[in-house]
mmCIF file of C-alpha atoms and ligand atoms in Angstrom:
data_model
loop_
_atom_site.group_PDB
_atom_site.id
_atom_site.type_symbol
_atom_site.label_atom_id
_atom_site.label_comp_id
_atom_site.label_asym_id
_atom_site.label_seq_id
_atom_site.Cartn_x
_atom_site.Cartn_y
_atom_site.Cartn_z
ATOM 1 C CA UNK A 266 55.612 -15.346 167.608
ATOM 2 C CA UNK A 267 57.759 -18.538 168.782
ATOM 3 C CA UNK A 268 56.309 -21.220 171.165
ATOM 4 C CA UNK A 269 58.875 -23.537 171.782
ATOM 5 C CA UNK A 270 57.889 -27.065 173.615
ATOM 6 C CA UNK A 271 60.620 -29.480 174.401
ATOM 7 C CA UNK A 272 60.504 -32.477 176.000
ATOM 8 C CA UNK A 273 56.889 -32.265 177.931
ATOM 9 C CA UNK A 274 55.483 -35.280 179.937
ATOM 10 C CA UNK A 275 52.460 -35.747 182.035
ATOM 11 C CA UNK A 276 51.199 -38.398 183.919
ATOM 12 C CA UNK A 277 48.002 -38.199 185.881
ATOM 13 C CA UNK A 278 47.486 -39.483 189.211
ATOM 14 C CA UNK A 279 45.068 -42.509 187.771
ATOM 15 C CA UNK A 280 48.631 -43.611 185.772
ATOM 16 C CA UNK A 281 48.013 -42.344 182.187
ATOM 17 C CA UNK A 282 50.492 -41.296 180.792
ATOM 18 C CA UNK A 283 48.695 -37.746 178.690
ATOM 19 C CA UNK A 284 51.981 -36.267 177.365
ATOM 20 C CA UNK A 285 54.416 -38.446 176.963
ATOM 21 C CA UNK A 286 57.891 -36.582 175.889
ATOM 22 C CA UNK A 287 56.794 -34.064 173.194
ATOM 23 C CA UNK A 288 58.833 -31.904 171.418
ATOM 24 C CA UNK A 289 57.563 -29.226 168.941
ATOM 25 C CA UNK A 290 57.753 -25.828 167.067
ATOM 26 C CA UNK A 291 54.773 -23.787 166.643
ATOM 27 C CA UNK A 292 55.180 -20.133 164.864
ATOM 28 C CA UNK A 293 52.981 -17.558 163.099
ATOM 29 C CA UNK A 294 49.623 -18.212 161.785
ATOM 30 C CA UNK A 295 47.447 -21.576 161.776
ATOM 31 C CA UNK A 296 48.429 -24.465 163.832
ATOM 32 C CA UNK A 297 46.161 -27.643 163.398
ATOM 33 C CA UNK A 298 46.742 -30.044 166.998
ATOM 34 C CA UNK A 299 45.093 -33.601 165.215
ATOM 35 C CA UNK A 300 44.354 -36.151 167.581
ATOM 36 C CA UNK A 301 41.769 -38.624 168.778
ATOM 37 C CA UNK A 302 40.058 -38.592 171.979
ATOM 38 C CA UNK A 303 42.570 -39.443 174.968
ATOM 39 C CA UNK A 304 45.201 -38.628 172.687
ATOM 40 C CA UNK A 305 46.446 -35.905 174.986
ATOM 41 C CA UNK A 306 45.356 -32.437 173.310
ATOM 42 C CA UNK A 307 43.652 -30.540 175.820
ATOM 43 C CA UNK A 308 46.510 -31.634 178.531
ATOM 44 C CA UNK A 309 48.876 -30.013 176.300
ATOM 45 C CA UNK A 310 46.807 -27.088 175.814
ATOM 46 C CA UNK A 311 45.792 -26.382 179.186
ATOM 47 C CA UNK A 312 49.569 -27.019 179.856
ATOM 48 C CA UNK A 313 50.302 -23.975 177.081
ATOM 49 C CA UNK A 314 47.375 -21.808 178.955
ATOM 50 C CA UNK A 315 49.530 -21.966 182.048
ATOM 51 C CA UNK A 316 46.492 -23.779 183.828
ATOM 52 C CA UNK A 317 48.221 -26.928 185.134
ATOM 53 C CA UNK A 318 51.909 -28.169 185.198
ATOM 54 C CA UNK A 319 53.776 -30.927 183.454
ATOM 55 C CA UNK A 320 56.009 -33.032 185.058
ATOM 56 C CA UNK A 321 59.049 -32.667 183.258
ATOM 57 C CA UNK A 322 59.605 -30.567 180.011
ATOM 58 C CA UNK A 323 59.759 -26.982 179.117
ATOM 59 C CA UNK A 324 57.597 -24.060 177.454
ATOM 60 C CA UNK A 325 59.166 -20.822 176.070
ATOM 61 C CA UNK A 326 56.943 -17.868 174.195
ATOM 62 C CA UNK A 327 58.820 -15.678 172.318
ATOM 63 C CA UNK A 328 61.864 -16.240 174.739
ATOM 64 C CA UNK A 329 59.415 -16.096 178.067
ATOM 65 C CA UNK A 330 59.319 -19.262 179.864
ATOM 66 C CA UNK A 331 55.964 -20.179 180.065
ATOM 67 C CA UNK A 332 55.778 -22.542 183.416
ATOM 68 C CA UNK A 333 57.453 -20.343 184.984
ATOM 69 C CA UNK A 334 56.081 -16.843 184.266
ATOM 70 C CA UNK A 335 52.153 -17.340 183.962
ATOM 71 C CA UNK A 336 50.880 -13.960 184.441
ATOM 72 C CA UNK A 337 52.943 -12.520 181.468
ATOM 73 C CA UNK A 338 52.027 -15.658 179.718
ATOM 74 C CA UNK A 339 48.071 -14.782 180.617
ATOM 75 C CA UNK A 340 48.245 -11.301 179.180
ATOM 76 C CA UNK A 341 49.383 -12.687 175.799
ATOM 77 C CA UNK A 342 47.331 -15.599 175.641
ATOM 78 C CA UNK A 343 43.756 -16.135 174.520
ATOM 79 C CA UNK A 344 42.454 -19.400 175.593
ATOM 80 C CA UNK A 345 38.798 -21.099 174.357
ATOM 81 C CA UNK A 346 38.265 -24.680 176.658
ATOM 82 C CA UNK A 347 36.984 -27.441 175.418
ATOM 83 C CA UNK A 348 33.897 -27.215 178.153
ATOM 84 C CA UNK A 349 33.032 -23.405 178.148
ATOM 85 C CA UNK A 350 31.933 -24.176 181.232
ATOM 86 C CA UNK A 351 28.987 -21.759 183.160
ATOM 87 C CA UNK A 352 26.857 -19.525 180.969
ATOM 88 C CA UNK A 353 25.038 -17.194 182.774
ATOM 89 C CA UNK A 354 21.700 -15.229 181.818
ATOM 90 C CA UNK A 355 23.426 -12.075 181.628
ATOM 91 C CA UNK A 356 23.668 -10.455 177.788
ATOM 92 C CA UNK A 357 26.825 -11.123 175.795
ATOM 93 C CA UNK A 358 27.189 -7.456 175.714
ATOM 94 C CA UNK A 359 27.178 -7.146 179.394
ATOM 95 C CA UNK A 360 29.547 -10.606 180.017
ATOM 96 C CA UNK A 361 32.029 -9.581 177.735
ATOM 97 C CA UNK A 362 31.734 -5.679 179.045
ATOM 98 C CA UNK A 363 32.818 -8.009 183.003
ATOM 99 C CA UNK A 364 35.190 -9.913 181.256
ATOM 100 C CA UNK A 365 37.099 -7.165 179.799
ATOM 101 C CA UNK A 366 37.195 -5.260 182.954
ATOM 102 C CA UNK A 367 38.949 -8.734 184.873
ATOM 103 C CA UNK A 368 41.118 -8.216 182.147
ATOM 104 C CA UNK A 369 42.320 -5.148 182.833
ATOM 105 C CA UNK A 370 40.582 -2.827 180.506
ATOM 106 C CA UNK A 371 39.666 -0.387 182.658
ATOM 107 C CA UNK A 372 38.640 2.400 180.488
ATOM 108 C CA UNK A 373 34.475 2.591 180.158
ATOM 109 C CA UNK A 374 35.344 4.087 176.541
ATOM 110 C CA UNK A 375 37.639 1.754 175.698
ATOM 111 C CA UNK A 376 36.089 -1.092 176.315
ATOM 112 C CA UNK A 377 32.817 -0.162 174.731
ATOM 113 C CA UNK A 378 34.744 0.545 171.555
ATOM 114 C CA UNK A 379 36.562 -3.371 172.258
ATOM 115 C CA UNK A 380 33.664 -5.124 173.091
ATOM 116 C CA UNK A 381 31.183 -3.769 170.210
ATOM 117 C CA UNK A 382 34.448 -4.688 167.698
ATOM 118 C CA UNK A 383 34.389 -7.924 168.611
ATOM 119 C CA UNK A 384 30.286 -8.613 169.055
ATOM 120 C CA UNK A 385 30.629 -7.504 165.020
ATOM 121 C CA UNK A 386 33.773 -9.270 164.276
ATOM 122 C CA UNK A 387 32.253 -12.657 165.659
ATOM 123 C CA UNK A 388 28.963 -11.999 163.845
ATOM 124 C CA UNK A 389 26.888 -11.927 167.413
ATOM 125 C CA UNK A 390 26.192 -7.945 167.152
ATOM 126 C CA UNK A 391 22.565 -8.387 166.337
ATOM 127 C CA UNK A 392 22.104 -11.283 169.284
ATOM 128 C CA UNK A 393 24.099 -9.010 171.808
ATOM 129 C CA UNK A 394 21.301 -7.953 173.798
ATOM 130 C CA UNK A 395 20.643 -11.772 174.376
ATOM 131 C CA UNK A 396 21.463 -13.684 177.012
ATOM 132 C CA UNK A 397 24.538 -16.049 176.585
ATOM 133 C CA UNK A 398 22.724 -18.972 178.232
ATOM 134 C CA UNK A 399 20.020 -18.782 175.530
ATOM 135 C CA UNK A 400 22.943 -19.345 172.728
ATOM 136 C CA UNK A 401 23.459 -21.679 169.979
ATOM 137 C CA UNK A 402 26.218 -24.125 170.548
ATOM 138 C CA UNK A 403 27.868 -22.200 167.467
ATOM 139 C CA UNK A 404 26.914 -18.720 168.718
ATOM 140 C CA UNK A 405 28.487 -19.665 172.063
ATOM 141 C CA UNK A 406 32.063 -21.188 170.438
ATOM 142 C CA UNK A 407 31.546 -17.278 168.668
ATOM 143 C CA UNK A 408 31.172 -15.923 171.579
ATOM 144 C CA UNK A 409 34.159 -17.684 173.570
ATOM 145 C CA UNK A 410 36.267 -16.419 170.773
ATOM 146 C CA UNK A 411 35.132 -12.987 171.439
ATOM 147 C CA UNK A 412 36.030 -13.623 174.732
ATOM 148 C CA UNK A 413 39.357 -15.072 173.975
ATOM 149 C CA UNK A 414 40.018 -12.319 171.428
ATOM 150 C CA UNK A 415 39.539 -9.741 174.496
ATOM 151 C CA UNK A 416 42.963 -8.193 175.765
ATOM 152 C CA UNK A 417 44.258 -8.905 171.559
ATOM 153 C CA UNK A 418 46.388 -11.892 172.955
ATOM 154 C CA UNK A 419 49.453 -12.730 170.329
ATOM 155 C CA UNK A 420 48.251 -16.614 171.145
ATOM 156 C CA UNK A 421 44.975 -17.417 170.761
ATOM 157 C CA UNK A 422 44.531 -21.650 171.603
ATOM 158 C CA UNK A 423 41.238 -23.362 170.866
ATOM 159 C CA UNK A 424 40.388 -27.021 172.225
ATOM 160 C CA UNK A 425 37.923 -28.677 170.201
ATOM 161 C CA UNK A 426 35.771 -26.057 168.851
ATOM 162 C CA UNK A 427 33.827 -27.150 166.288
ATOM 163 C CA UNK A 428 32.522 -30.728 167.919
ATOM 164 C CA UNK A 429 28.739 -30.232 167.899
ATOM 165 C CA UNK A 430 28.637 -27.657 165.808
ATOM 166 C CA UNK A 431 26.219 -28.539 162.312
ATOM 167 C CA UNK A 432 27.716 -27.726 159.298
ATOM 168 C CA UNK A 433 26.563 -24.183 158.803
ATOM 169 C CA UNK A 434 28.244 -22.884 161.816
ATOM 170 C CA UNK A 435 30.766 -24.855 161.597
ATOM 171 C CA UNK A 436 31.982 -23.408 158.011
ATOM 172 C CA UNK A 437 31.264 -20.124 160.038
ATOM 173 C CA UNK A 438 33.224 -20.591 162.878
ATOM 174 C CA UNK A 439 35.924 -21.452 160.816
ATOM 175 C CA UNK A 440 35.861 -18.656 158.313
ATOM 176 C CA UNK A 441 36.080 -16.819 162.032
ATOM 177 C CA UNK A 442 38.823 -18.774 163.089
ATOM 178 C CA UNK A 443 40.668 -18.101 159.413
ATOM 179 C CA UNK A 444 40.321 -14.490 160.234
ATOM 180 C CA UNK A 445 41.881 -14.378 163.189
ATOM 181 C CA UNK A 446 44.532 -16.124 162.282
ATOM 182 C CA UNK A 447 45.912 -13.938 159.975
ATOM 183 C CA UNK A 448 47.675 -11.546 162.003
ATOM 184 C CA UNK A 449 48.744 -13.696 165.178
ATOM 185 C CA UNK A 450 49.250 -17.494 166.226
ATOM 186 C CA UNK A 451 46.158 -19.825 166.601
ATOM 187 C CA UNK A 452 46.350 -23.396 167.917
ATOM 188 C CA UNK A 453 43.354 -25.533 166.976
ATOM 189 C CA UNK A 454 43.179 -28.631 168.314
ATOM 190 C CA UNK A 455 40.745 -30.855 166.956
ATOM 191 C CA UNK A 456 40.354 -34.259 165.943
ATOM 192 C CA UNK A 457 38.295 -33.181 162.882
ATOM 193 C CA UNK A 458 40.685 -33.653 159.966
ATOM 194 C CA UNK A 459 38.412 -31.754 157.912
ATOM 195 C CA UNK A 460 39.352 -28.822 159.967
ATOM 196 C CA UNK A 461 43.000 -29.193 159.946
ATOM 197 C CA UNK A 462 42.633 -29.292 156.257
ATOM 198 C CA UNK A 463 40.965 -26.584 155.718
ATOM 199 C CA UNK A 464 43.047 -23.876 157.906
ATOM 200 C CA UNK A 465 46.255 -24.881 158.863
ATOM 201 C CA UNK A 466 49.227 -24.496 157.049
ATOM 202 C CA UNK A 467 50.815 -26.616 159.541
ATOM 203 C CA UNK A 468 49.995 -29.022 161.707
ATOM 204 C CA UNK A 469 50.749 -32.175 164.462
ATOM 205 C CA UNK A 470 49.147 -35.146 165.135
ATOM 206 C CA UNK A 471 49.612 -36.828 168.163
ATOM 207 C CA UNK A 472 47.805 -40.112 170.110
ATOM 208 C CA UNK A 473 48.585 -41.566 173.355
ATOM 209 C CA UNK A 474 50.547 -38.684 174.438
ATOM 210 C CA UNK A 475 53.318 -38.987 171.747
ATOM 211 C CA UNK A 476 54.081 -36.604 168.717
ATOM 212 C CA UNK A 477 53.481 -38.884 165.781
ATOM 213 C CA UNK A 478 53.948 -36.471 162.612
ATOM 214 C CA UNK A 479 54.793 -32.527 162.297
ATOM 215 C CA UNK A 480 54.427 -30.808 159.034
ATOM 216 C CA UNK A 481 52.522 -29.134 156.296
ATOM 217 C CA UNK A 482 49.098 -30.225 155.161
ATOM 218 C CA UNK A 483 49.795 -30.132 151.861
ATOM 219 C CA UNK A 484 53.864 -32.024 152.091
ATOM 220 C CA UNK A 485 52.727 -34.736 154.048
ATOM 221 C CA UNK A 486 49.657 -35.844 151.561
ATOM 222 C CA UNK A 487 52.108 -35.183 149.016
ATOM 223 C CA UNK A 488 54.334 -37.780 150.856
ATOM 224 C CA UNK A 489 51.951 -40.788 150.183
ATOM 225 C CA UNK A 490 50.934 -39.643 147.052
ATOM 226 C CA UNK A 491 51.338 -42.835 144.792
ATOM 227 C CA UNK A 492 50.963 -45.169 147.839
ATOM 228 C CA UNK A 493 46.986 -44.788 148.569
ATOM 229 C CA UNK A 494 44.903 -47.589 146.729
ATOM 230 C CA UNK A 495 40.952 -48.429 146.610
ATOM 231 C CA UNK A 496 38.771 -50.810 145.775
ATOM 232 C CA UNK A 497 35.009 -51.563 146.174
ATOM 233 C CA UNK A 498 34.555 -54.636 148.183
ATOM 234 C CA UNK A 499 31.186 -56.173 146.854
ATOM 235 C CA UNK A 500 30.543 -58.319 149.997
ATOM 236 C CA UNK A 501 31.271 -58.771 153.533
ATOM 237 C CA UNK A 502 33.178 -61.780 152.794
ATOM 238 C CA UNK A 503 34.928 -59.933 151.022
ATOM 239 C CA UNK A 504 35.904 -56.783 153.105
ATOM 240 C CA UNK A 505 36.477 -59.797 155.541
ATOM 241 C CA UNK A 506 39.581 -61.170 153.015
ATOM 242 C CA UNK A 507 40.599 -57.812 152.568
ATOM 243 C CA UNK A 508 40.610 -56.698 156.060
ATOM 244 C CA UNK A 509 42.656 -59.905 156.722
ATOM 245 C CA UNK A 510 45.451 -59.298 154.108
ATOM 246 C CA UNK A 511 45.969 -55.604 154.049
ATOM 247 C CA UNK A 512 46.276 -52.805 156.380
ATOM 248 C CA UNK A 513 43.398 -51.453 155.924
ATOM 249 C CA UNK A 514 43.489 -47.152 156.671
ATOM 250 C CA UNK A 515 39.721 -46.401 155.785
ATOM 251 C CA UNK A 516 36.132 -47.915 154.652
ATOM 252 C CA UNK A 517 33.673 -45.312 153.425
ATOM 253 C CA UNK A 518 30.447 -46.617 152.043
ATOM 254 C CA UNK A 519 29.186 -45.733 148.642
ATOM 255 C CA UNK A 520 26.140 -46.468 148.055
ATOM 256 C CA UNK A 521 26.051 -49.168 150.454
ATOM 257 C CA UNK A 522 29.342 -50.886 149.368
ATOM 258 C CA UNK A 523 32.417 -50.673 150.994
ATOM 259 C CA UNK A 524 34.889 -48.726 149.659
ATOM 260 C CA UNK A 525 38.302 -49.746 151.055
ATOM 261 C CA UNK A 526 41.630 -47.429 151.154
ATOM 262 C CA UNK A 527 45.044 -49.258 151.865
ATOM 263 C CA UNK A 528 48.632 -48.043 152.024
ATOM 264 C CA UNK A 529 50.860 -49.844 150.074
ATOM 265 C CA UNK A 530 54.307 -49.334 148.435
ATOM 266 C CA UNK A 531 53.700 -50.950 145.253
ATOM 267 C CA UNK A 532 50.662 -51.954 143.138
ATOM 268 C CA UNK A 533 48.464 -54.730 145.428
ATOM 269 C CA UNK A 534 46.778 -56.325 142.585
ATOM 270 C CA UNK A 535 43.520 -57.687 143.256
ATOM 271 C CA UNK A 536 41.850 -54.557 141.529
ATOM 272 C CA UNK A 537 43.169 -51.682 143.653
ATOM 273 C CA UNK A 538 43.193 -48.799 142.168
ATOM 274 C CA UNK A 539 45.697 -45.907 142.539
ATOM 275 C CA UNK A 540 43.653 -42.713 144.354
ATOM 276 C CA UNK A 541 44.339 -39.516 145.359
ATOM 277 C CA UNK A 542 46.171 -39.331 148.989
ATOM 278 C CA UNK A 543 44.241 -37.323 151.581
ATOM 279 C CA UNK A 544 45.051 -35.419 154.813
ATOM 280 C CA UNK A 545 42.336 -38.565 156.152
ATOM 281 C CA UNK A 546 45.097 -41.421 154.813
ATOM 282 C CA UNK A 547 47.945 -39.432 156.526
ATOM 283 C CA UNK A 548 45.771 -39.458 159.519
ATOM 284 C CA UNK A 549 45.097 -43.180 159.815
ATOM 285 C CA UNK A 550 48.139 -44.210 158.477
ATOM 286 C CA UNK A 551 49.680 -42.738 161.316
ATOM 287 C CA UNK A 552 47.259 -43.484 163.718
ATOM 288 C CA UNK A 553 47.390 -47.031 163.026
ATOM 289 C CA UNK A 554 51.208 -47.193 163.169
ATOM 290 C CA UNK A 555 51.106 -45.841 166.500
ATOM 291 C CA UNK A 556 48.877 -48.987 167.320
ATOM 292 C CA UNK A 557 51.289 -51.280 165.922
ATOM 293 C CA UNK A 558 54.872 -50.672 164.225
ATOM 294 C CA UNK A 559 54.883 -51.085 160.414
ATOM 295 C CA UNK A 560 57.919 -53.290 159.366
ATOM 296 C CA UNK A 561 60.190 -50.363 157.767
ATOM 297 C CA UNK A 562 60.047 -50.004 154.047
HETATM 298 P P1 ADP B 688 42.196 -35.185 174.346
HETATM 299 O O1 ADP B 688 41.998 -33.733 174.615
HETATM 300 O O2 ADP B 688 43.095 -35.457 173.183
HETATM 301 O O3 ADP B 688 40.907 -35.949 174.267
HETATM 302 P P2 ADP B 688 43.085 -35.327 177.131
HETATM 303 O O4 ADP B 688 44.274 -34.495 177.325
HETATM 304 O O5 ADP B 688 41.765 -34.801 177.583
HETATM 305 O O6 ADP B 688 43.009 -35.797 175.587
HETATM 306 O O7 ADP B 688 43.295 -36.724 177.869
HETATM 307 C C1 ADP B 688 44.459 -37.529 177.678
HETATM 308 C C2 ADP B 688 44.364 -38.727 178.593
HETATM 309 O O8 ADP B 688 44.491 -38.288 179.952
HETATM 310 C C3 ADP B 688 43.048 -39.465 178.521
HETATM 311 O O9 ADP B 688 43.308 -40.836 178.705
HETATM 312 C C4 ADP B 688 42.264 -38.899 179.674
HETATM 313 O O10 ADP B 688 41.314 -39.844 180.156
HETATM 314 C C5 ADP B 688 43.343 -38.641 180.688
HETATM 315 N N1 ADP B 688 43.035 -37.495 181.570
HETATM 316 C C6 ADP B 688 42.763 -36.226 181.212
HETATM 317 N N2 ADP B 688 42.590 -35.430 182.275
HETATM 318 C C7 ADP B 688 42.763 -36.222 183.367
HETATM 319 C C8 ADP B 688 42.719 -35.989 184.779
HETATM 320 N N3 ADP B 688 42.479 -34.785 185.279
HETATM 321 N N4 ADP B 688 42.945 -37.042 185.597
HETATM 322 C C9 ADP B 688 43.203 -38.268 185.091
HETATM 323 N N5 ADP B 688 43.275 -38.555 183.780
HETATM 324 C C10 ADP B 688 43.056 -37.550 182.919
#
């Protein structure tokens, strides 16, 4: 599978700018969307679901052009929203039964044998009898991939799924998600880097509507490695020194001090030690070049 994007802008109405000129490559297997909030994600996936227009910019799927042919698009395409939306008090087994049938399964046999595949495959066999509206947040994101699994689409794009999730569904929704995404394309956008880390073999980020990095997980924190530095700063004075010289990517607490990551070229001094660069660093670093320009090393 090929989706092709080149060139995509949106503006909305209001005057923001949501997709501002992006260009990129996505092929087989895991593709991790990284962004913060606003940054323009679920524009550019509802753009790839064929559910709104850009205003300039194209979309090709394995050579079909996406803005322009949305039913063909639709019947390769698997699509979980960021806001599920409605969930009625019918039983998942029933729901997904109605969905499969608007989606042109219209074999009683056949879709039995779909619909009880995926109500195992997503783990929700033993709650099928339930109704949908009386889910778990994580047994609903479950059950809108179950949904979004329905007519086998080639492209399967989720927007956001793990926010609100607690750990042990999340690790569960991504061991789904890892599944899946064996055998056909999955676009996950999130802006969890925990998430892109964990699944993607490649990945974007992007903020304020622009395409800031494209690559692999594991190149790009390869990239900095040598160029990531910590240090503990004892006091709030002196995070307040620090945070005045340096660029500051990340504080974590430990223990209640402040642990402080910086990018830097060469050795700072001032008892910064060399660390381990993480898909986080790559993240901020980016993040906080798109707020302002770096000078150019
Ligand atoms: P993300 O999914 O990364 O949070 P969105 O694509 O939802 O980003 O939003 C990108 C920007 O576009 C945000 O500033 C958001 O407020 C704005 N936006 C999104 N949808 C609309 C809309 N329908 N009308 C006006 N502005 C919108």
């Amino acid at each position: 599978m090929a989706l092709t994007i080149v060139g995509l802008s949106k503006t909305y109405p209001n005057g923001v700018k949501a997709l501002n000129d992006i260009t990129l490559s996505i092929g087989n297997n895991m593709f991790g969307l990284l962004g913060p909030n606003g940054a323009g994600k679920s524009t550019l996936m509802r753009t790839i679901a064929t559910l709104q227009d850009p205003d300039a910019g194209s979309i090709s799927l394995d050579g079909i052009n996406v803005l322009k042919h949305k039913k063909e698009v639709r019947k390769i395409l698997g699509y979980l929203p960021q806001e599920f939306g409605v969930y009625p008090k019918i039983s998942a087994l029933d729901l997904l039964d109605h969905l499969a049938v608007l989606k042109g399964v219209a074999s009683a046999s056949e879709r039995k044998s779909i619909v009880e595949a995926l109500l195992h495959q997503t783990n929700l066999w033993d709650a099928r009898k339930k109704a949908v509206a009386t889910y778990s947040n994580g047994m609903r994101q479950r059950f809108g991939i179950a949904q979004a699994l329905l007519a086998n689409p080639r492209l399967i794009i989720v927007d956001e799924p793990t926010a609100g999730l607690d750990p042990a569904e999340r690790n569960r929704f991504l061991n789904l998600l890892s599944s899946i995404g064996r055998d056909r394309t999955v676009i996950l956008s999130t802006h969890i880097v925990d998430d892109v880390r964990q699944l993607c073999p490649r990945m974007a980020i992007i903020a304020s509507g622009q395409l800031l990095l494209e690559g692999a997980p594991l190149e790009v924190i390869a990239a900095l490695h040598g160029h990531i530095w910590s240090k503990i700063a004892t006091t709030d004075d002196e995070l307040r020194a620090l945070e005045a010289e340096f660029q500051i990517l990340s504080t974590y607490l430990i223990g209640g001090q402040h642990a402080v990551r910086i990018y830097s070229e060469s050795d700072p001094g001032q008892g910064f030690r060399a660390v381990d660069s993480s898909l986080e660093d790559v993240y901020f670093l980016q993040l906080s070049r798109d707020r302002k320009p770096l000078p150019v090393n």
